Coordinates of C-alpha atoms in Angstrom, one line a residue:
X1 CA 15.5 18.7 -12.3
X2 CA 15.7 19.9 -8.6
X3 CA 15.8 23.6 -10.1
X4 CA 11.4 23.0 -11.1
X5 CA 8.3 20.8 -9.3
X6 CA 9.1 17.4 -10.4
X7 CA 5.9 16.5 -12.7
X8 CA 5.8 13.3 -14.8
X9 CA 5.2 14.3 -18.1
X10 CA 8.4 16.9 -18.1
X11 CA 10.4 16.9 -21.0
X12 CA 13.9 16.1 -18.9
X13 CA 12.3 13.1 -18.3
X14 CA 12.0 11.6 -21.7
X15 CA 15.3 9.5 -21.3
X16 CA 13.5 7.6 -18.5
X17 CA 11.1 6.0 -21.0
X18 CA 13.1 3.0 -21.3
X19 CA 10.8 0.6 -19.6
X20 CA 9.2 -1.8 -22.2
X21 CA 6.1 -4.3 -22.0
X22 CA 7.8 -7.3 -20.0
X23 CA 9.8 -4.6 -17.8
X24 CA 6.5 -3.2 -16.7
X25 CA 4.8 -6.7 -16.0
X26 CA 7.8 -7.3 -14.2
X27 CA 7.5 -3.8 -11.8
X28 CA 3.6 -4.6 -11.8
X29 CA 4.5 -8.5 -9.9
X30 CA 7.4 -7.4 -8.0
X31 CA 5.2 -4.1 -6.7
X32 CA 2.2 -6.1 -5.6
X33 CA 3.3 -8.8 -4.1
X34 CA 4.8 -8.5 -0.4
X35 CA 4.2 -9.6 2.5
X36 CA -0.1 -10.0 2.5
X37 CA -0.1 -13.7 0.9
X38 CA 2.0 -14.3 4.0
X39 CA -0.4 -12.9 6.5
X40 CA -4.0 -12.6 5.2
X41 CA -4.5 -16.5 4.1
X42 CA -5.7 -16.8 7.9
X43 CA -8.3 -13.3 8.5
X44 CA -10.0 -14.3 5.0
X45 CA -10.5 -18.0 6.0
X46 CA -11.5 -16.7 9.4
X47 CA -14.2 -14.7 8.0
X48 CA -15.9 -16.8 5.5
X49 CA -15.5 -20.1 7.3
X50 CA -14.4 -22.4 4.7
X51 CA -12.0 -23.4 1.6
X52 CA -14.3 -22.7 -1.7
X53 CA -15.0 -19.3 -0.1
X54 CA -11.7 -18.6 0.4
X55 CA -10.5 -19.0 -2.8
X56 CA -13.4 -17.0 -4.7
X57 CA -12.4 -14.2 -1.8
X58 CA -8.7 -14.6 -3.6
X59 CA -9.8 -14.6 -7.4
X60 CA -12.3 -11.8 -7.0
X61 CA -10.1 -9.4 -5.0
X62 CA -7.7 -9.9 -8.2
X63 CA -10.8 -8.7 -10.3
X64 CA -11.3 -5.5 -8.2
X65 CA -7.9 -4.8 -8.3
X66 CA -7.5 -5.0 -12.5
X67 CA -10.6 -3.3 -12.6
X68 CA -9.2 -0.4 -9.9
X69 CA -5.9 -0.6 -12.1
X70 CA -7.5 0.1 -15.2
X71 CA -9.7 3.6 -13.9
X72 CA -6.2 4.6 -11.9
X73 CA -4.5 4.2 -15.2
X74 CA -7.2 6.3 -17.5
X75 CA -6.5 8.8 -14.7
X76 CA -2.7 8.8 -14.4
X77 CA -2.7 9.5 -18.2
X78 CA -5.5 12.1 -18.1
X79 CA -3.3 14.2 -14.9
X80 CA 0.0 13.7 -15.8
X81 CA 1.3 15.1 -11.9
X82 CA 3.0 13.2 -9.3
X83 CA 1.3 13.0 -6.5
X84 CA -1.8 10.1 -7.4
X85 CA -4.9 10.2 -5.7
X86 CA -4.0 14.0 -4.0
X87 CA -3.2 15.5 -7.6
X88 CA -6.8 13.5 -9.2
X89 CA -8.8 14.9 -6.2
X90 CA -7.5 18.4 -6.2
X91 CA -8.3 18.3 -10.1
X92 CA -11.8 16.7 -9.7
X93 CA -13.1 18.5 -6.3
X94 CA -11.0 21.3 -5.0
X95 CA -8.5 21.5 -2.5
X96 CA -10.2 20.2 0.5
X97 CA -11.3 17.1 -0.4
X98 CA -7.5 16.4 -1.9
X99 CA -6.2 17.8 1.8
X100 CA -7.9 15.2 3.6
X101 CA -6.5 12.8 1.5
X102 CA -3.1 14.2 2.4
X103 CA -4.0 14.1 5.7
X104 CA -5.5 10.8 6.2
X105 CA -2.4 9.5 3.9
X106 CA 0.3 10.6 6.3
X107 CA -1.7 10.1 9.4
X108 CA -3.2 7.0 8.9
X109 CA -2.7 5.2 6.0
X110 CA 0.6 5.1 4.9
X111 CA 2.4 4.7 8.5
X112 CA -0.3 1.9 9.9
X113 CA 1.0 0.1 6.0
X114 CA 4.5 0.3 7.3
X115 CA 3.6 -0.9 10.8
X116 CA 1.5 -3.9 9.5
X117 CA 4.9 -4.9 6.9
X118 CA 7.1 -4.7 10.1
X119 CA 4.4 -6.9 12.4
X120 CA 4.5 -9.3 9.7
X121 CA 8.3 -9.7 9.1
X122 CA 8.3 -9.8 13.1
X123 CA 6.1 -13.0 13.3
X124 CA 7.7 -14.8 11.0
X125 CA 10.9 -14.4 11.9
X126 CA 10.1 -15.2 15.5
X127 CA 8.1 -17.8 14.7
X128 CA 10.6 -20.7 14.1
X129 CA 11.8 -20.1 17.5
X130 CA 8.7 -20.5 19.4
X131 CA 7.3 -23.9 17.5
X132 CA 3.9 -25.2 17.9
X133 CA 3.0 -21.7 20.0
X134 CA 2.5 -18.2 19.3
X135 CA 5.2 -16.1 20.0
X136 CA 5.1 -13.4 22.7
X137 CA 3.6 -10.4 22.1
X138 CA 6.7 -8.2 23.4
X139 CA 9.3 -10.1 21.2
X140 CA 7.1 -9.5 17.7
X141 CA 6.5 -5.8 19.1
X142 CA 10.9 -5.3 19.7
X143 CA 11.2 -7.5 16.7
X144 CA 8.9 -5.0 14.1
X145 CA 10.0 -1.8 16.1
X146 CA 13.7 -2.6 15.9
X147 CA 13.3 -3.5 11.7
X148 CA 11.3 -0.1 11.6
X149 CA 13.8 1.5 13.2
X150 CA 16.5 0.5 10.8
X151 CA 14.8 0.9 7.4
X152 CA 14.1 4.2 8.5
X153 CA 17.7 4.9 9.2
X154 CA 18.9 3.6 6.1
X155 CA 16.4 5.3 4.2
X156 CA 17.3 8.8 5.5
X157 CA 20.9 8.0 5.0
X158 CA 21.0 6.5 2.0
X159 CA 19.2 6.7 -1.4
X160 CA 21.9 4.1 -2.8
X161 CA 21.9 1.5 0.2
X162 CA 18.0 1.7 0.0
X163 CA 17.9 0.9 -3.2
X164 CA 20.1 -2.1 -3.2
X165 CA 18.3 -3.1 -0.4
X166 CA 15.2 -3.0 -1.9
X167 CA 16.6 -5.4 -5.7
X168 CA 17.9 -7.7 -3.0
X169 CA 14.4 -8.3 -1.6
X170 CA 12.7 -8.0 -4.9
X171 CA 14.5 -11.5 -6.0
X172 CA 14.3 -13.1 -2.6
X173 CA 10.3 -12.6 -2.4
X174 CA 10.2 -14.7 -5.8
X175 CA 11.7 -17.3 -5.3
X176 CA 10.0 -18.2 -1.7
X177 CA 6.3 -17.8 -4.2
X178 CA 8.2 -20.2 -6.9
X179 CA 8.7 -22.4 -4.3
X180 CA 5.2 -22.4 -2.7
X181 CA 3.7 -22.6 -5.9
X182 CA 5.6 -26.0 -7.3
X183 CA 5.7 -27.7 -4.4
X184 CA 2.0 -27.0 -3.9
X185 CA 1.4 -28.6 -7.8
X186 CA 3.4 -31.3 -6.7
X187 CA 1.5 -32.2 -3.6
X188 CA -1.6 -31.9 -6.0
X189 CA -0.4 -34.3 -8.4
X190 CA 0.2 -36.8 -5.6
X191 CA -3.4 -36.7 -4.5
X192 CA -3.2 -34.5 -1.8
X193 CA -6.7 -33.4 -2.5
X194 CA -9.0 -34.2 0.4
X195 CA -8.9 -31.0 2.0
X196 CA -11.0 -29.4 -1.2
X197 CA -14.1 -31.7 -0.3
X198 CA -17.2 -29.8 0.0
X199 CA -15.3 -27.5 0.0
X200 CA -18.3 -25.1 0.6
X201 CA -19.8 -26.5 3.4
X202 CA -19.9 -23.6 6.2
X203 CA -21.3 -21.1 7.8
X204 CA -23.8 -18.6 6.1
X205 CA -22.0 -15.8 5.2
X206 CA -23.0 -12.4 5.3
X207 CA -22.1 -8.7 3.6
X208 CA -20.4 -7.9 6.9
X209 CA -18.0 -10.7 6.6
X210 CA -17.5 -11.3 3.1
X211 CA -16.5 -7.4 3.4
X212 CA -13.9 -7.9 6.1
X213 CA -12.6 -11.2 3.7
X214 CA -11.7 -8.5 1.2
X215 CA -10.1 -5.5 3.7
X216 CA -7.4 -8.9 3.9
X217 CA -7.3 -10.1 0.6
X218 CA -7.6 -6.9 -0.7
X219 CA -4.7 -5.7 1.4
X220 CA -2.2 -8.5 -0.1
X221 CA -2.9 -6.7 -3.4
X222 CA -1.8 -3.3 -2.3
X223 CA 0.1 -1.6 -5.0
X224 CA -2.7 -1.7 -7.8
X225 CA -2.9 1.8 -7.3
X226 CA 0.7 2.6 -7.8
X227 CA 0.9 1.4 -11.1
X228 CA 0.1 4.7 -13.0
X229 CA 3.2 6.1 -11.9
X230 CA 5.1 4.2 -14.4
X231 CA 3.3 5.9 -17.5
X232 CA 6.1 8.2 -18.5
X233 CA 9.0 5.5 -18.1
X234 CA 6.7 3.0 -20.5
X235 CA 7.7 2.8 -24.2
X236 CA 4.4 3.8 -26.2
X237 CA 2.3 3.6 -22.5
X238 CA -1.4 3.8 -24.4
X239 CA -0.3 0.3 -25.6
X240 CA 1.6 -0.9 -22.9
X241 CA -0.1 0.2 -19.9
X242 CA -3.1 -1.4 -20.6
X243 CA -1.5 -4.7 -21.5
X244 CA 1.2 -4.6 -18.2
X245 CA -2.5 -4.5 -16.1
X246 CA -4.3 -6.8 -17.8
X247 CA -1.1 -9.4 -17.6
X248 CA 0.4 -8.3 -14.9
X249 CA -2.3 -8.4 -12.1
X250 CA -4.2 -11.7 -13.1
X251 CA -0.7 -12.9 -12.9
X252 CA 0.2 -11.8 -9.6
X253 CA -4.3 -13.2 -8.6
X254 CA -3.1 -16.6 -10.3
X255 CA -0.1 -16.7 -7.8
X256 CA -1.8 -15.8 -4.8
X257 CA -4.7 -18.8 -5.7
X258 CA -1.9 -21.2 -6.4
X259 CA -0.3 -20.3 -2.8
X260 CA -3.8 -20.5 -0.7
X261 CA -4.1 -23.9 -2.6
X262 CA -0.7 -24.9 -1.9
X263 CA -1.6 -24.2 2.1
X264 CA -4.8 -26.2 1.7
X265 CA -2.7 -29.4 0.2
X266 CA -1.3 -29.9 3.9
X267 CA -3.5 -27.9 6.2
X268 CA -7.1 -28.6 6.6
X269 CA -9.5 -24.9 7.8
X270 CA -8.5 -25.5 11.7
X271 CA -5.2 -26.0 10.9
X272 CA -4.8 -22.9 9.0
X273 CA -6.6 -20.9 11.2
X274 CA -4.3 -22.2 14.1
X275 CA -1.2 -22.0 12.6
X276 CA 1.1 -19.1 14.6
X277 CA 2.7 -18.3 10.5
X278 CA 1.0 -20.2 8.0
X279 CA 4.0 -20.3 5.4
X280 CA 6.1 -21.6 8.0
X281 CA 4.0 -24.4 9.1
X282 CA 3.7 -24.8 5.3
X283 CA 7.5 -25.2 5.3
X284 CA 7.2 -27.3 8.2
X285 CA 5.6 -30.0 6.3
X286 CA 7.1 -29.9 3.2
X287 CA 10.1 -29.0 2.9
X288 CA 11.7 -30.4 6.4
X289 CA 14.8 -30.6 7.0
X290 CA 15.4 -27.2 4.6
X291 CA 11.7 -25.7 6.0
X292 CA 13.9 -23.0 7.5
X293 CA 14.2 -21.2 4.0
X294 CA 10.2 -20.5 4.5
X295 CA 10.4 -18.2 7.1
X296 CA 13.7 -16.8 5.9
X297 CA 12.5 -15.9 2.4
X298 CA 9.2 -14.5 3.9
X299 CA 10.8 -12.1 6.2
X300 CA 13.1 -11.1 3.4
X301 CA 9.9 -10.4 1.5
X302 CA 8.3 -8.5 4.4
X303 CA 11.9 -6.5 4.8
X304 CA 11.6 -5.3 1.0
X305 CA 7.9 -4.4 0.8
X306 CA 8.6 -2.4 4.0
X307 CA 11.7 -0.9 2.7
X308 CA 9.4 -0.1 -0.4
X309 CA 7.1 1.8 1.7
X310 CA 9.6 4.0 3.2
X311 CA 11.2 4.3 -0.4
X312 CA 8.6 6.2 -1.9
X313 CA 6.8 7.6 0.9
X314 CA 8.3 11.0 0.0
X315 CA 6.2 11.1 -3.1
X316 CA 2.8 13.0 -1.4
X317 CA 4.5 14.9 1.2
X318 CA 6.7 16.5 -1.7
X319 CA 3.4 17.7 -3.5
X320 CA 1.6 18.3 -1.1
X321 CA 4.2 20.6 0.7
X322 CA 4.4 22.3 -2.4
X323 CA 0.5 22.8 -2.6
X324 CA 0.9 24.3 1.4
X325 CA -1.2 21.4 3.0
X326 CA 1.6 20.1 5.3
X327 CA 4.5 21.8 6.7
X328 CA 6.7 22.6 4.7
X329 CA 9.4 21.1 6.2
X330 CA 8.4 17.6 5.0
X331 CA 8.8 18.3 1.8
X332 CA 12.8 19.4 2.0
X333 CA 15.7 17.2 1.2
X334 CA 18.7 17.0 3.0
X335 CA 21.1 19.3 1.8
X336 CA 24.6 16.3 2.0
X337 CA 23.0 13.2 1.3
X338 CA 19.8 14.5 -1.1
X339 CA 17.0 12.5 0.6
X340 CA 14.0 13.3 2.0
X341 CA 14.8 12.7 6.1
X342 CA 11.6 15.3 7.5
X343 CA 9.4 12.7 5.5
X344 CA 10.8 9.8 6.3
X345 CA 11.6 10.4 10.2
X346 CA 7.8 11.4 10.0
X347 CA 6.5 8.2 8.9
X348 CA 9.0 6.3 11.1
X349 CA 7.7 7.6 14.1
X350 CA 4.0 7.6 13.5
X351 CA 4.4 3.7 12.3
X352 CA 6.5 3.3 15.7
X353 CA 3.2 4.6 17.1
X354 CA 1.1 1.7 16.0
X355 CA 3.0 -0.9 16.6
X356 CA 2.8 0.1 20.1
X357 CA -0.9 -1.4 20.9
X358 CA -2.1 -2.5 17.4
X359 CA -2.0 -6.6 16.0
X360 CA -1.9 -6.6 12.7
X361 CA -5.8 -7.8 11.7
X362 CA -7.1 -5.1 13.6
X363 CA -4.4 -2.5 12.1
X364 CA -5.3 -4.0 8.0
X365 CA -9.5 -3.9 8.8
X366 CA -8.6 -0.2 9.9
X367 CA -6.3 0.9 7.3
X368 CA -8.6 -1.1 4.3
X369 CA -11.8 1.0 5.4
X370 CA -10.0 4.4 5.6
X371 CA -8.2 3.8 2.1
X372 CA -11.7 2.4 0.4
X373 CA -13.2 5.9 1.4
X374 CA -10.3 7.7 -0.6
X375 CA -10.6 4.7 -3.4
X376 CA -13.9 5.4 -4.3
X377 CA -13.8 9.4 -4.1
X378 CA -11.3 9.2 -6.5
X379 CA -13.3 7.0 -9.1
X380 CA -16.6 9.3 -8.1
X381 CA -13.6 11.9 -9.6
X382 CA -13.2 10.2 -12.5
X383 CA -17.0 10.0 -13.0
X384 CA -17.3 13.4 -12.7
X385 CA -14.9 14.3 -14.9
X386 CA -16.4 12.7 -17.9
X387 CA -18.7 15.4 -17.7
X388 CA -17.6 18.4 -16.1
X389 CA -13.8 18.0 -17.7
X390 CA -14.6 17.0 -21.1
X391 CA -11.3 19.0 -22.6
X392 CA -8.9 16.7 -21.0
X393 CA -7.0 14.8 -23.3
X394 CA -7.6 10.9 -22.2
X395 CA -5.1 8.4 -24.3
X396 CA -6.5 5.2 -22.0
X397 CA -10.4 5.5 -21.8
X398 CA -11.9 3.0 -20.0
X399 CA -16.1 1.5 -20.5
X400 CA -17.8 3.6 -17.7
X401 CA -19.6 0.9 -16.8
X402 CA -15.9 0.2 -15.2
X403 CA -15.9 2.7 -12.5
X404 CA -19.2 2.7 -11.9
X405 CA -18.3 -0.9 -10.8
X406 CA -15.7 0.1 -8.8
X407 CA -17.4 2.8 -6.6
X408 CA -20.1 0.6 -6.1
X409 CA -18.1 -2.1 -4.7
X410 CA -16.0 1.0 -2.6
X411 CA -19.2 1.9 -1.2
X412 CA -20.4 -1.6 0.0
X413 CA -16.7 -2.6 1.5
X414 CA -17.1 1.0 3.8
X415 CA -21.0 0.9 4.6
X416 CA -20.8 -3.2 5.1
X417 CA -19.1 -3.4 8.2
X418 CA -20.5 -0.5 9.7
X419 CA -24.0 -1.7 9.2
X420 CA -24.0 -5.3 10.1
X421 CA -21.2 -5.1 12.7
X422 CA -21.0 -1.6 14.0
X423 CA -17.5 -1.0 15.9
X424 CA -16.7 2.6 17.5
X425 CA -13.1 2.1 15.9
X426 CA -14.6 2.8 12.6
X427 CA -16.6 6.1 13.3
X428 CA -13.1 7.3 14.8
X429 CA -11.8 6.5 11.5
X430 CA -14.2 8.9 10.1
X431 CA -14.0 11.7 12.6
X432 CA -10.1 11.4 12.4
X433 CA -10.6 12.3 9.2
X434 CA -12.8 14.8 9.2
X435 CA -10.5 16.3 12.3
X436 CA -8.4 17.2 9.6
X437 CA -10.5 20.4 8.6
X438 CA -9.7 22.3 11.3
X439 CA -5.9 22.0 11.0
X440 CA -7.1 22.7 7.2
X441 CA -9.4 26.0 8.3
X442 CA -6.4 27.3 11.0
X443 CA -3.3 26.9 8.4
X444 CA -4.4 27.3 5.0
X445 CA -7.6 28.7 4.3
X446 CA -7.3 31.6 7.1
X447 CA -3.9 31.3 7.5
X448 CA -4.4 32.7 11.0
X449 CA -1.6 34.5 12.4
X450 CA -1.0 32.4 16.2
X451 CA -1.0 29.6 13.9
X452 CA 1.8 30.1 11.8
X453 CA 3.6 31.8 14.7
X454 CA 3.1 28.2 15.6
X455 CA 4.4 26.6 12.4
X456 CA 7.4 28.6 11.4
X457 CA 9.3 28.6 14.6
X458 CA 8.8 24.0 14.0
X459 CA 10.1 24.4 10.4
X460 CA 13.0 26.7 11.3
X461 CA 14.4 24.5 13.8
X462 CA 13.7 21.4 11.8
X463 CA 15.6 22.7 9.2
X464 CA 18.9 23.2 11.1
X465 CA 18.7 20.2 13.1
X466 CA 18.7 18.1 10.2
X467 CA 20.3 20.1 7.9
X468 CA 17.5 20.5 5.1
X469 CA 16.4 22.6 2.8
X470 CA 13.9 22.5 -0.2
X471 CA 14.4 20.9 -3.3
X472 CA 14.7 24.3 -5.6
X473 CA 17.3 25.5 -3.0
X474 CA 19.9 21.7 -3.6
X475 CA 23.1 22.7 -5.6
X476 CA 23.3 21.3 -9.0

């Protein structure tokens, strides 16, 4: 397999099709749900003020997310290459628009979602020692940096230790949700109700805000766009996939409405908003004297989904280091222990870079409005290619009307907040993004010669400090 790119739909992969219909619910539940429940319940109340709100917020980010599933998932079977969005946009625009991507991806995206895991594990686990206050801001910053720090380590050492790690966390994040979840009915079936009345009595709400209630919500549902990577490992995946979407992600919306409703049993709005970790004053309440499994089992989840992060980050730096659009370098594989260190150390120390000064509201409104731009290009691709790509084979075709939905509400989260509550934060989102050209127009498309005098010299020493090479050169 090492000897060829590694594309989905290879025939030396046909043994891997061994994941059936409750298997891939199963992926779907335990891919999605991390550590966002645990941290966004407060930034969505915050921005639309009260408890009815709240929970439409909750419900209706789980609609976007099926409905974003459903087009990722006509397009994952339509492009059969690893690679997601980058491979969809190269195929639907060219290679610049798919670069940016790349670029964005590695720069921005991908190590600010590892940073905002590792904040999140960091407040709850320091929250239980710091009760009734917030905890300082340098012990959540050691706290995060330090578990950064080791997932990274174990990731570059260790394909087998990471993937334990990451079954371990898989189980642990469920049962703290199965817990929530029945206490929470319980608490309802005593009568615990008086928190839901008028329930929408509160401020008037606005595009703006309603817009930054979904950059949280929508964060805790990260993952939706994964879940086209497990066409070829589905049995009979034009049956399958569908269904494992359509179960598997109002399941995981149903969970997270149960869980903001189980906070609402014992919390009124100022409560919640006040809380230092909402779970764990959750726990507090309800579960004293064991309340310490709350934060426990919450940082166990954060620990996974971050672990998950690191696990597949590899994935786009592979491609598009085959494609020429990074160095090179980040797309080897370490010649004793076969894992992907260049990549890995990369995104380790860009994420150590916004822990630094970023809190982790700031770091999710920055990161949702960056990966909503790349969201809805992709879907405008999938537009597109209805008509200009008509030969494709499509096994899952969904009702245009579908995307058309989706890049509509793409284009409202992006434009919203810019309009009614214009930060400069966002337009250096933007011209990060467009930055990325010029790296684009010195290494790739001129290939200018100072530049890769620049380059070469980087990947050559790379590669014998850390003793990689690429994957077509790993013994059998």
């Amino acid at each position: 397999l090492l000897k060829e790119p590694l594309r989905l739909n290879s025939p030396n992969l046909n043994f891997f099709s061994q994941v059936g219909l409750l298997s891939g619910i199963g992926l779907i539940v335990g891919t999605v749900i991390g550590s966002g429940i645990f941290v966004s319940p407060k930034a969505v109340l915050a921005n639309v003020g009260a408890v009815g709100p709240c929970l439409v917020i909750w419900a209706a980010c789980g609609v976007l997310a099926t409905l974003g599933a459903f087009c990722f998932a006509e397009l994952g079977t339509m492009i059969t290459k690893s690679g997601g969005d980058y491979s969809y946009l190269m195929e639907a625009f060219g290679p610049i628009p798919a670069y940016l991507f790349s670029w964005a991806s590695l720069m921005v995206t991908m190590p600010s979602s590892f940073a905002i895991i590792c904040l999140s594990f960091a407040e709850y686990t320091a929250a239980p020692f710091y009760p009734g206050c917030d905890p300082p801001t340098i012990v959540i910053k050691c706290l995060a940096a330090a578990a950064l720090f080791t997932i990274t380590l174990v990731n570059a050492l260790s394909v087998k230790w990471a993937s334990y790690i990451q079954n371990f966390f898989a189980a642990a994040k469920m049962v703290i949700v199965i817990i929530i979840i029945v206490s929470g009915i319980v608490l309802l079936a005593q009568g615990n109700t008086k928190n839901f009345n008028n329930s929408f009595d509160g401020p008037p709400l606005s595009v703006g805000t309603i817009s930054l209630a979904f950059y949280n919500g929508l964060w805790a549902y990260s993952g939706w766009n994964q879940l086209n990577y497990i066409t070829e490992e589905l049995k009979n995946p034009n049956r399958n996939l569908p269904l494992c979407i359509g179960i598997g992600i109002p399941l995981v919306t149903v969970c997270y409405v149960l869980i903001n409703i189980s906070y609402f049993t014992v919390m009124t709005s100022t409560e919640l908003l006040q809380s230092p970790a909402v779970a764990v004053t959750y726990g507090d309440r309800v579960l004293y004297p064991a309340s310490w499994i709350v934060p426990l089992f919450v940082a166990f989840s954060a620990i996974g989904s971050a672990n998950g992060t690191c696990f597949t980050a590899s994935r786009l730096p592979y491609v598009a280091g085959r494609e020429g659009h990074v160095l090179k370098v980040l797309s080897y594989i370490n010649i004793k222990r076969l894992t992907p260190v260049p990549a890995i150390i990369f995104y380790g120390a860009i994420a150590m870079l916004y822990i630094i000064p970023g809190d982790i509201n700031t770091l999710i409104n920055y990161f949702s409005f960056t990966v909503w731009i790349f969201y809805g290009l992709t879907v405008l691709g999938l537009i597109v290619m209805r008509f200009t790509r008509k030969d494709l084979e499509r096994p899952i075709r969904v009702p245009l009307i579908i995307p058309i939905l989706v890049l509509f509400v793409s284009i409202v989260l992006v434009l919203a907040p810019i309009i009614t509550a214009p930060e400069l934060p966002y337009l250096y989102c933007v011209l990060f993004i467009i930055s990325g050209l010029v790296f684009y127009v010195l290494f790739i498309h001129f290939k200018f010669s100072w530049a890769q005098k620049i380059s070469k010299p980087i990947t050559m020493h790379l590669q014998m400090l850390l003793e990689v090479v690429p994957p077509e050169d790993v013994p059998e």
